[in-house]
Short mmCIF file of C-alpha atoms and ligand atoms in Angstrom, two decimals:
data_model
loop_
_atom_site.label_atom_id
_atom_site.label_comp_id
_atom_site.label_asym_id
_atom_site.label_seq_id
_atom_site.Cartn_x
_atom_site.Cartn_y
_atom_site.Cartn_z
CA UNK F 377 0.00 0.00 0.00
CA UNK F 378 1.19 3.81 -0.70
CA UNK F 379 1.65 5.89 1.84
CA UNK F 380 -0.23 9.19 2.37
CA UNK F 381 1.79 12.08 2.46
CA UNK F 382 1.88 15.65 1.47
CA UNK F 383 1.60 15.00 -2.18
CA UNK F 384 -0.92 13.03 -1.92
CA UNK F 385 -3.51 15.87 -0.82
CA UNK F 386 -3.93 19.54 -1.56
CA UNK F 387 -1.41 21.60 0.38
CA UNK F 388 -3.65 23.11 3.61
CA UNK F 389 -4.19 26.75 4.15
CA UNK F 390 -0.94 26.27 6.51
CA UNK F 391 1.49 24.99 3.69
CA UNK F 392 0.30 27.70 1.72
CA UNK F 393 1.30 30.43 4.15
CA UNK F 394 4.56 28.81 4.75
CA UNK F 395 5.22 28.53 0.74
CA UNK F 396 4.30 31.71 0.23
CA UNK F 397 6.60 33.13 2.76
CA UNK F 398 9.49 31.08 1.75
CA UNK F 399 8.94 32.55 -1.90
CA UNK F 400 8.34 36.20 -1.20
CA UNK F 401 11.43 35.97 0.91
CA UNK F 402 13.44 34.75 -2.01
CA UNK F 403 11.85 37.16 -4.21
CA UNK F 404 13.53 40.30 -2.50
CA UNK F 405 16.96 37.80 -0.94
CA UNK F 406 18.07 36.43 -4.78
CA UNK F 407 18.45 40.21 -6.21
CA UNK F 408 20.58 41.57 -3.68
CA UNK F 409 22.82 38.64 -4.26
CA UNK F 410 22.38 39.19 -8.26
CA UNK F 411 23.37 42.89 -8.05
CA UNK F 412 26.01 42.82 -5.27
CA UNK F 413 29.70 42.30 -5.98
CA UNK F 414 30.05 39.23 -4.28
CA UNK F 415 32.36 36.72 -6.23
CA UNK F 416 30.46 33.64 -4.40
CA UNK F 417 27.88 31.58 -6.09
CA UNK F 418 24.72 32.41 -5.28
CA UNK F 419 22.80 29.36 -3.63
CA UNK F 420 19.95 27.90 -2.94
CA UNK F 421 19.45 24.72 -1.43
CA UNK F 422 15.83 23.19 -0.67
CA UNK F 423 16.71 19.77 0.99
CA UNK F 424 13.19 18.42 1.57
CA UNK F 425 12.25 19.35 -1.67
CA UNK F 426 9.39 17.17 -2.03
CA UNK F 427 8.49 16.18 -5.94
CA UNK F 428 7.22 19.81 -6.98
CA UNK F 429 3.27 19.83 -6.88
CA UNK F 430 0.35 18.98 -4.41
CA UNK F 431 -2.26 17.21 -6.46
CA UNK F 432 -4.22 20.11 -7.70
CA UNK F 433 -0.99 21.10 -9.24
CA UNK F 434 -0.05 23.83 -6.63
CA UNK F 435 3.67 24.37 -6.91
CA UNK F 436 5.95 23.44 -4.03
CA UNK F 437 9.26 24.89 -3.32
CA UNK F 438 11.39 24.07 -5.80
CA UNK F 439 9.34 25.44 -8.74
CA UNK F 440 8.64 28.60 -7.16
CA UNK F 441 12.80 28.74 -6.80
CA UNK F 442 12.17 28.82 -10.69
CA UNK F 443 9.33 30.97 -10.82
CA UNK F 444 11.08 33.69 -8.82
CA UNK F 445 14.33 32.92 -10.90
CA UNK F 446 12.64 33.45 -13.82
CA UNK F 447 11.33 37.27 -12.66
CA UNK F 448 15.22 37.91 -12.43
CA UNK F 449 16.09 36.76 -16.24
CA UNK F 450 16.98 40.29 -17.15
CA UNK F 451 19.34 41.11 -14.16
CA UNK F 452 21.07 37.67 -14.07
CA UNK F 453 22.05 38.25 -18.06
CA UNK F 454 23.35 41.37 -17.28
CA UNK F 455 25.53 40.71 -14.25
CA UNK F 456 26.39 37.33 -16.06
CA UNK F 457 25.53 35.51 -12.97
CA UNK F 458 24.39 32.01 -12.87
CA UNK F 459 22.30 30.73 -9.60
CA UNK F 460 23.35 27.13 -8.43
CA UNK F 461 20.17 24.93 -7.06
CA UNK F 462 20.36 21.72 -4.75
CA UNK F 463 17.51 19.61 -4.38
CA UNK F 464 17.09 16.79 -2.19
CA UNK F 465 14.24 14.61 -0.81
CA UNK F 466 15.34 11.14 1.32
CA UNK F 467 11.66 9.44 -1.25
CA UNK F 468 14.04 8.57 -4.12
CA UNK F 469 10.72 8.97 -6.30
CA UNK F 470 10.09 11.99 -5.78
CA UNK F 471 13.36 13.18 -7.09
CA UNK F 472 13.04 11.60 -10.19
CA UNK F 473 9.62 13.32 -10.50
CA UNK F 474 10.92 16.78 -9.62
CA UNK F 475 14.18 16.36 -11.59
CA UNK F 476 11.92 15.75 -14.99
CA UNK F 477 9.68 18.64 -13.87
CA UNK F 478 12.43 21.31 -13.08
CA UNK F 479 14.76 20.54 -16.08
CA UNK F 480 11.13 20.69 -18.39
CA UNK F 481 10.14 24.31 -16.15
CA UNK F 482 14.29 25.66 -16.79
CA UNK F 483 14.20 24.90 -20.65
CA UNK F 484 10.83 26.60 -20.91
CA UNK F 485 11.27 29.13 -19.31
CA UNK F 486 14.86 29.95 -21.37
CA UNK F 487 16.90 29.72 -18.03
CA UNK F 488 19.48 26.64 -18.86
CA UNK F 489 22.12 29.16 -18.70
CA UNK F 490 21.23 30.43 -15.70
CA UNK F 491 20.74 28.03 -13.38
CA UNK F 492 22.98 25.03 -12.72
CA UNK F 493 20.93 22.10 -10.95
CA UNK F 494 22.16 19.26 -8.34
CA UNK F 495 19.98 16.58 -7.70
CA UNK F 496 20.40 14.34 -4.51
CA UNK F 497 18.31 11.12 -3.35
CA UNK F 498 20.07 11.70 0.58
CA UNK F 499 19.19 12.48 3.94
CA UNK F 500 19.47 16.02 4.76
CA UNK F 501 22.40 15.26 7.64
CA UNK F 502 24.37 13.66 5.22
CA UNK F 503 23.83 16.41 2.24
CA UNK F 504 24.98 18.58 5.03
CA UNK F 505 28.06 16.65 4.76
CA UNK F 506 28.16 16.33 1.18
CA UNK F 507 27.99 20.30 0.43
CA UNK F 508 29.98 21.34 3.46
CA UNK F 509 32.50 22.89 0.74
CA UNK F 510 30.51 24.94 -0.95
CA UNK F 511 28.34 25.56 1.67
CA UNK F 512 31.13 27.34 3.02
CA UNK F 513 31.86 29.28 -0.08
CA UNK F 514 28.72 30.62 -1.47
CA UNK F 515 26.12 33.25 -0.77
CA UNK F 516 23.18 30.68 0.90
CA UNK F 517 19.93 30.30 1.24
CA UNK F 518 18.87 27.10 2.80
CA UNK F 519 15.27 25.68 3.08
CA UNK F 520 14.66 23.09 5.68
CA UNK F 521 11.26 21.92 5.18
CA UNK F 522 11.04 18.95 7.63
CA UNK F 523 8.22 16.99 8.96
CA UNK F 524 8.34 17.08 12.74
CA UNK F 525 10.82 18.76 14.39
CA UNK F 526 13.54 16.34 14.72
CA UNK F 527 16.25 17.60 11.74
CA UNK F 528 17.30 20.67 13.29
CA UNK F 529 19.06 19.94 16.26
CA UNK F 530 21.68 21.41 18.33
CA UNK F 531 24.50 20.58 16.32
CA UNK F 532 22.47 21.33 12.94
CA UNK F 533 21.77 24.57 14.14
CA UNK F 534 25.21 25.78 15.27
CA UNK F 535 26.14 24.14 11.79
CA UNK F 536 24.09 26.36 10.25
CA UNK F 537 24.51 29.68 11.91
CA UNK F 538 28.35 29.26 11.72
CA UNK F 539 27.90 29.32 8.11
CA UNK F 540 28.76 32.89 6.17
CA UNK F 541 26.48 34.64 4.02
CA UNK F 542 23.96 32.53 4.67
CA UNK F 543 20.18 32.71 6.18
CA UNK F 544 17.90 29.93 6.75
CA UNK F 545 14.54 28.77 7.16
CA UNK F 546 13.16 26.06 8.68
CA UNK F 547 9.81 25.17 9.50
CA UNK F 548 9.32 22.84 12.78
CA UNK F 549 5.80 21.64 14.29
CA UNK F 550 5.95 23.26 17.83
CA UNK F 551 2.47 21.91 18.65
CA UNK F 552 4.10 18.12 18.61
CA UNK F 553 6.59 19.43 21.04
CA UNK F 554 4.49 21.07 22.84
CA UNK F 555 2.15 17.58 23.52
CA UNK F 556 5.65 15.74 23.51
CA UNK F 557 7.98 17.66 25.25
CA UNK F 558 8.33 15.52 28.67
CA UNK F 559 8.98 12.57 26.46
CA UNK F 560 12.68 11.14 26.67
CA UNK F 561 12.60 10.98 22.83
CA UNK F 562 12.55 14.86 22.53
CA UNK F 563 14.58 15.44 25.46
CA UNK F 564 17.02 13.16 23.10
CA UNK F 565 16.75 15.73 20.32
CA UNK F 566 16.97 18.77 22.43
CA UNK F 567 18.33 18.23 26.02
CA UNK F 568 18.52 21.75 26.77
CA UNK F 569 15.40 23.36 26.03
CA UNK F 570 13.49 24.38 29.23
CA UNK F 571 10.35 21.87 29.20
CA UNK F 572 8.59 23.11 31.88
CA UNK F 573 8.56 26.29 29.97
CA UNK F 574 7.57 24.67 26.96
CA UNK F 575 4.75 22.48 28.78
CA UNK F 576 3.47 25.58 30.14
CA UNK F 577 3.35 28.03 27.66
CA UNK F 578 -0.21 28.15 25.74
CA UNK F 579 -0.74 27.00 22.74
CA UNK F 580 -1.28 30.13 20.55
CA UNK F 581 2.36 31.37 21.54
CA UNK F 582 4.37 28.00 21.45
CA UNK F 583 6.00 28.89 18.26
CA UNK F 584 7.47 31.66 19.93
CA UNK F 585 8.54 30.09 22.97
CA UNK F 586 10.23 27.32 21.19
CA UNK F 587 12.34 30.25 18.88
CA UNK F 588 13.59 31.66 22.18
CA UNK F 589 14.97 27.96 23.04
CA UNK F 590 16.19 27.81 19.78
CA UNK F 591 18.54 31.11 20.75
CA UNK F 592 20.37 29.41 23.10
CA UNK F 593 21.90 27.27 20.45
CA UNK F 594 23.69 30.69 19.12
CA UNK F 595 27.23 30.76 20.01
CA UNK F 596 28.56 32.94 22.22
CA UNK F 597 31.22 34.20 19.53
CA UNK F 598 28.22 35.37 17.54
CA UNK F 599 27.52 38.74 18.29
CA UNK F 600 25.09 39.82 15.50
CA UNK F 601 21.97 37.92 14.36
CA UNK F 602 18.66 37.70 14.09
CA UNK F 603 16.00 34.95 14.56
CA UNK F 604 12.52 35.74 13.91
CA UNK F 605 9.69 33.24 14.03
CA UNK F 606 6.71 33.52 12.00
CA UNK F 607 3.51 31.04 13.63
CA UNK F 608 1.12 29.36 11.49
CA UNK F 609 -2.11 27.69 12.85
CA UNK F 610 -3.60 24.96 10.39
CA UNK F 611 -6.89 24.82 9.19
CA UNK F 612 -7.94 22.93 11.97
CA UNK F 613 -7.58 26.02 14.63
CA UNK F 614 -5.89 23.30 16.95
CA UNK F 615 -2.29 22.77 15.55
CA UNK F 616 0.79 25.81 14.88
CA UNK F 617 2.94 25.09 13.36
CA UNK F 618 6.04 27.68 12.22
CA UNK F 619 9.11 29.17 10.58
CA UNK F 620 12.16 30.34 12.62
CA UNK F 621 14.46 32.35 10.14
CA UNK F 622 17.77 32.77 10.69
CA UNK F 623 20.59 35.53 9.25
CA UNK F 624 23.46 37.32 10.32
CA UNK F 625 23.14 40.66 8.42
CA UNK F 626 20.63 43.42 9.02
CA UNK F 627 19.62 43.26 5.78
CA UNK F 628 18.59 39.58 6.24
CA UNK F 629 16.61 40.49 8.75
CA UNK F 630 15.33 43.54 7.20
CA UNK F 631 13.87 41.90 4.48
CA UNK F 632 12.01 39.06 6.38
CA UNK F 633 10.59 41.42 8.61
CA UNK F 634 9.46 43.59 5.37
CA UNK F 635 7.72 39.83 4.21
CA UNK F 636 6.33 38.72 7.37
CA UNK F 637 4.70 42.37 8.15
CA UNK F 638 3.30 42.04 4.38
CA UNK F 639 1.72 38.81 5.15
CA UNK F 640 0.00 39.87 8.18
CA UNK F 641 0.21 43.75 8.84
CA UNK F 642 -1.40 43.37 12.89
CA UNK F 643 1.31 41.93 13.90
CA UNK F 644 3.86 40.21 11.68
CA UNK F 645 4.43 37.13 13.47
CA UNK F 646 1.48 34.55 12.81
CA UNK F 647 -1.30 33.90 10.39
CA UNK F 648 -3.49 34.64 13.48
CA UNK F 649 -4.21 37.19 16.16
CA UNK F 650 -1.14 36.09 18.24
CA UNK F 651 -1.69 38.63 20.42
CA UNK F 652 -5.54 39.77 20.39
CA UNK F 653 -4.46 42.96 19.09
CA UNK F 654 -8.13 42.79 17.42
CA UNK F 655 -10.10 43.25 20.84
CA UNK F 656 -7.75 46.17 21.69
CA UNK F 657 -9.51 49.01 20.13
CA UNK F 658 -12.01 48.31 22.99
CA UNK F 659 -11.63 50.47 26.40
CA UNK F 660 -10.87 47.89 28.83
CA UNK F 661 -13.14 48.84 31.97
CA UNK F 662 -10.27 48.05 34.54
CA UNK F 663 -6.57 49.25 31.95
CA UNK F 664 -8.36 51.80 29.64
CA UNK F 665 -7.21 51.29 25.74
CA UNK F 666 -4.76 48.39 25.59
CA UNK F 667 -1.98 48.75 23.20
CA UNK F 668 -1.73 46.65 20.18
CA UNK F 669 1.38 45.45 19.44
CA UNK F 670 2.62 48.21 17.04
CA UNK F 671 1.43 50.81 19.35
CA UNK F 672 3.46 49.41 21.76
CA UNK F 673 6.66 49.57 19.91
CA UNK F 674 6.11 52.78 19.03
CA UNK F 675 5.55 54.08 22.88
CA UNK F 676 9.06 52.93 23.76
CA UNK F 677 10.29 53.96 20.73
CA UNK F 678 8.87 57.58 21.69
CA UNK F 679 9.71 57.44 25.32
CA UNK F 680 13.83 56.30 24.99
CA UNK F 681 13.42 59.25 22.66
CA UNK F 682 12.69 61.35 25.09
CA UNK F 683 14.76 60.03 27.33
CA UNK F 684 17.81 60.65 25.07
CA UNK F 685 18.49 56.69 24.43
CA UNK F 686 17.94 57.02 21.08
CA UNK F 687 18.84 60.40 19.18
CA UNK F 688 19.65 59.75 16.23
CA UNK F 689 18.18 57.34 12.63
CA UNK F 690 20.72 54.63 12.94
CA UNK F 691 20.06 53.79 17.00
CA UNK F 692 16.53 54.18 15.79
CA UNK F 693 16.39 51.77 13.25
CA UNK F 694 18.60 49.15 15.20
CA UNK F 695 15.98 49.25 17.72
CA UNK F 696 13.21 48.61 15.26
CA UNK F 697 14.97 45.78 13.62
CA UNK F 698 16.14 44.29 17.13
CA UNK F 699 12.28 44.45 18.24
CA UNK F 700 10.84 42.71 15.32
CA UNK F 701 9.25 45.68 13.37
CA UNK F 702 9.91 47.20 10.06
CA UNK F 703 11.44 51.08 9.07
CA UNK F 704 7.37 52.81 8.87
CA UNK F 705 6.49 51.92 11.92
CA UNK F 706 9.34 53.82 13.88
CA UNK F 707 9.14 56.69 10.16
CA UNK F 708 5.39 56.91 11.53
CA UNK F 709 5.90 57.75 15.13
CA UNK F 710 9.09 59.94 14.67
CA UNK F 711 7.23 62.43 12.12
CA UNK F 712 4.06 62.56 14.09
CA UNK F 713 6.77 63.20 16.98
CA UNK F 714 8.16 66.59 15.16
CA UNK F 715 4.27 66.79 14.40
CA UNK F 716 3.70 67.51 17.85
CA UNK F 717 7.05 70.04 18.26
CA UNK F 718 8.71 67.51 20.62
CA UNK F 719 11.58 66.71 18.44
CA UNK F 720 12.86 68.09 15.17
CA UNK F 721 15.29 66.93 12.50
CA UNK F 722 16.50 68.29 9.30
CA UNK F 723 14.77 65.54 6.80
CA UNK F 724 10.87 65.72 5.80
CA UNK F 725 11.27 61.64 6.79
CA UNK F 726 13.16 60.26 9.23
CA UNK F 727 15.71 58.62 7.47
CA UNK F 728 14.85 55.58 9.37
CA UNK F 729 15.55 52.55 6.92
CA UNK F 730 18.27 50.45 5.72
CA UNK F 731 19.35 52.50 2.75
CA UNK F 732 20.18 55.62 4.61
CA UNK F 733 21.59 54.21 7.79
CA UNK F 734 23.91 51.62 6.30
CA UNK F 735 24.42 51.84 2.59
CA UNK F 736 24.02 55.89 2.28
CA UNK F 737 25.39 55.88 6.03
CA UNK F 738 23.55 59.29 6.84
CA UNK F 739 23.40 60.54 10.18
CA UNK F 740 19.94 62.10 11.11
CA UNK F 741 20.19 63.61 14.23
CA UNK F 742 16.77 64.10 16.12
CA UNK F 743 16.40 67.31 18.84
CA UNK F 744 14.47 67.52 21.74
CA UNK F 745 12.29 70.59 22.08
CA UNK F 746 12.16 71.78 25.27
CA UNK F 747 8.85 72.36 26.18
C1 SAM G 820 7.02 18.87 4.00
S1 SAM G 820 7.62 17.93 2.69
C2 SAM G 820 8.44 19.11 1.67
C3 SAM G 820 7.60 19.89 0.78
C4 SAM G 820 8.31 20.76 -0.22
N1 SAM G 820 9.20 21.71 0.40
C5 SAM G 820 7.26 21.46 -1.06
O1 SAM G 820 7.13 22.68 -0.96
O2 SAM G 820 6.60 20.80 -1.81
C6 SAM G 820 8.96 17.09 3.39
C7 SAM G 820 9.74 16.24 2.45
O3 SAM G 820 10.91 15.82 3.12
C8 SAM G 820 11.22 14.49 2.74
N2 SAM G 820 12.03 13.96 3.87
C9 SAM G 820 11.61 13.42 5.03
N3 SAM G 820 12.66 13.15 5.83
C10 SAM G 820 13.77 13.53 5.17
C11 SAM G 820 15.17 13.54 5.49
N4 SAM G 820 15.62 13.08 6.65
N5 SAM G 820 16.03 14.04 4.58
C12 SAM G 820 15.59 14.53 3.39
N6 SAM G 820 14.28 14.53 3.03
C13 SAM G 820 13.38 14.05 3.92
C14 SAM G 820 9.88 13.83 2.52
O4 SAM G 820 10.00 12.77 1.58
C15 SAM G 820 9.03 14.99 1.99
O5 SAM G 820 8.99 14.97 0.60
#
């Protein structure tokens, strides 16, 4: 008898958000690759690849790799860059399946000079292994679309953060370890994440709980990085499920923050109301107006203002990055700020945003009016 999987089915509401954030990420990662003058290959590597379509045809991963590819034709021909793609899937079937569907998608779409494809029929620890070389010398971004939870372990994950130039995805079922956390299997997988505060923790905010366990896995030596979670609850309202994203450079972290906000603009962390910011335009009889999550940011973000913690665009926009927000949600607050007289700056904006700060490296200093 076949076994059910994935591709067996339609891909759920909850596969669809995940795909869809995978691909918008790459959509705005693969051009600043393209463009820059980095001498390393650009790569992607998608090592649960699957065997490209749910049964309705919806594309999986790897063909929105090539869809997004394809938007980039005109900027890959004239930086005469070529983008290197690894596929894997341990279901030696399905590789032979996606391997006849991506070379047929690459030749129509005019890309064969473009792209350069590696097939692998492995298990993701030991394609680790096998493209430890040029993991280490290319521009990455690595996919780890695993069932469960169980891939991405301690040593995986220092692995992968120790790589350079690299950010990574990978989607993990925190309800299972949620329900399974006091078994000694999991304690196997992860021995030091904090199970009583896993256990305890409800279910709506388990993705985010397990990310923060995830952090201690960052090595000390590691000074600058982001991880960001994004939680998904399936169809079913009872199971989350989630992406953790991983990079090392701002504008890694920029960028998925700029997709995750675009996919859900309350609060940029979940394809739900993580944190019932959609009650909060009620007066609470005992609090008065609760803050949604944005509003919140922006309160601190006005008050170490006015305390003189933050007095210029760059500290600014590192604080916005480093609390999970994007560049018009601080731009917002600091004009209505100078709105108000209780701060001014030479700039109609506030010259919050990556551009200024770190490419253009301008220096916007903001004044407090004394009132
Ligand atoms: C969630 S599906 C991937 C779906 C795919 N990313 C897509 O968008 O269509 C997980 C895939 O991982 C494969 N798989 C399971 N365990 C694996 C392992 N240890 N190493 C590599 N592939 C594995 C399964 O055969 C399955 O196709």
């Amino acid at each position: 008898m076949s076994r059910k999987d994935l591709f067996d089915k339609p891909f759920d509401e909850g596969t669809m958000v995940k795909l869809e954030i995978f691909e918008k990420y790459l959509e705005v990662w693969l051009p600043t690759f393209v463009m820059s003058d980095f001498p390393n290959p650009i790569q992607i590597f998608d090592l649960f690849s699957g065997s490209g379509r749910d049964m309705n045809g919806i594309s999986g991963s790897p063909l929105r790799i090539i869809e997004i590819i394809t938007k980039h034709i005109n900027i890959l021909k004239k930086q005469q860059k070529v983008v290197y793609l690894f596929f894997n899937d341990i279901d030696r079937q399905k590789i032979t399946l996606l391997e006849k569907l991506i070379n047929d998608s690459i030749a129509d779409a005019g890309l064969s000079s473009f792209i350069v494809v590696q097939y692998t029929n492995e298990t993701f620890i030991r394609c680790l292994d096998l493209y430890r070389k040029c993991l280490n010398n290319g521009c990455n971004l690595i996919f780890v679309d695993q069932n469960g939870f169980k891939e991405v372990n301690e040593k995986v994950f220092k692995f992968l953060i120790g790589l350079q130039r690299t950010d990574f995805m990978f989607f993990i079922s925190s309800t299972f370890i949620h329900r399974f956390a006091n078994r000694p299997e999991f304690a196997n997988h992860h021995p030091n994440f904090d199970i009583n505060r896993i256990r305890k923790t409800s279910r709506k905010l388990i993705h985010n709980v397990i990310c923060d366990e995830f952090e201690k896995y960052v090595p000390p030596e590691i000074k600058s990085y982001a991880l960001f979670s994004f939680s998904i609850m399936k169809s079913d309202h009872n199971n989350i499920y989630g992406l953790i994203f991983v990079t090392k450079h701002i504008l890694g972290a920029d960028k998925f923050l700029q997709t995750v906000w675009k996919k859900n603009a309350i609060n940029g962390n979940a394809n739900y109301d993580i944190d019932d910011d959609l009650s909060k335009d009620q007066l609470d009889l005992f609090n008065g107006k609760l803050l949604t999550k944005i509003e919140k940011f922006q309160l601190e973000l006005r008050n170490k203002i006015l305390d003189s913690k933050i007095s210029n665009n760059k500290e600014a926009y590192l604080f916005t990055i480093n609390n999970g927000h994007i560049s018009s949600h601080a731009d917002d607050k600091i004009r209505k700020m100078k709105r108000e007289k209780l701060i001014d700056f030479e700039s109609k904006s506030s010259l919050v945003n990556y551009d200024q700060v770190c490419k253009k490296k301008r220096t916007l200093n903001f004044k407090l009016i004394k009132q």
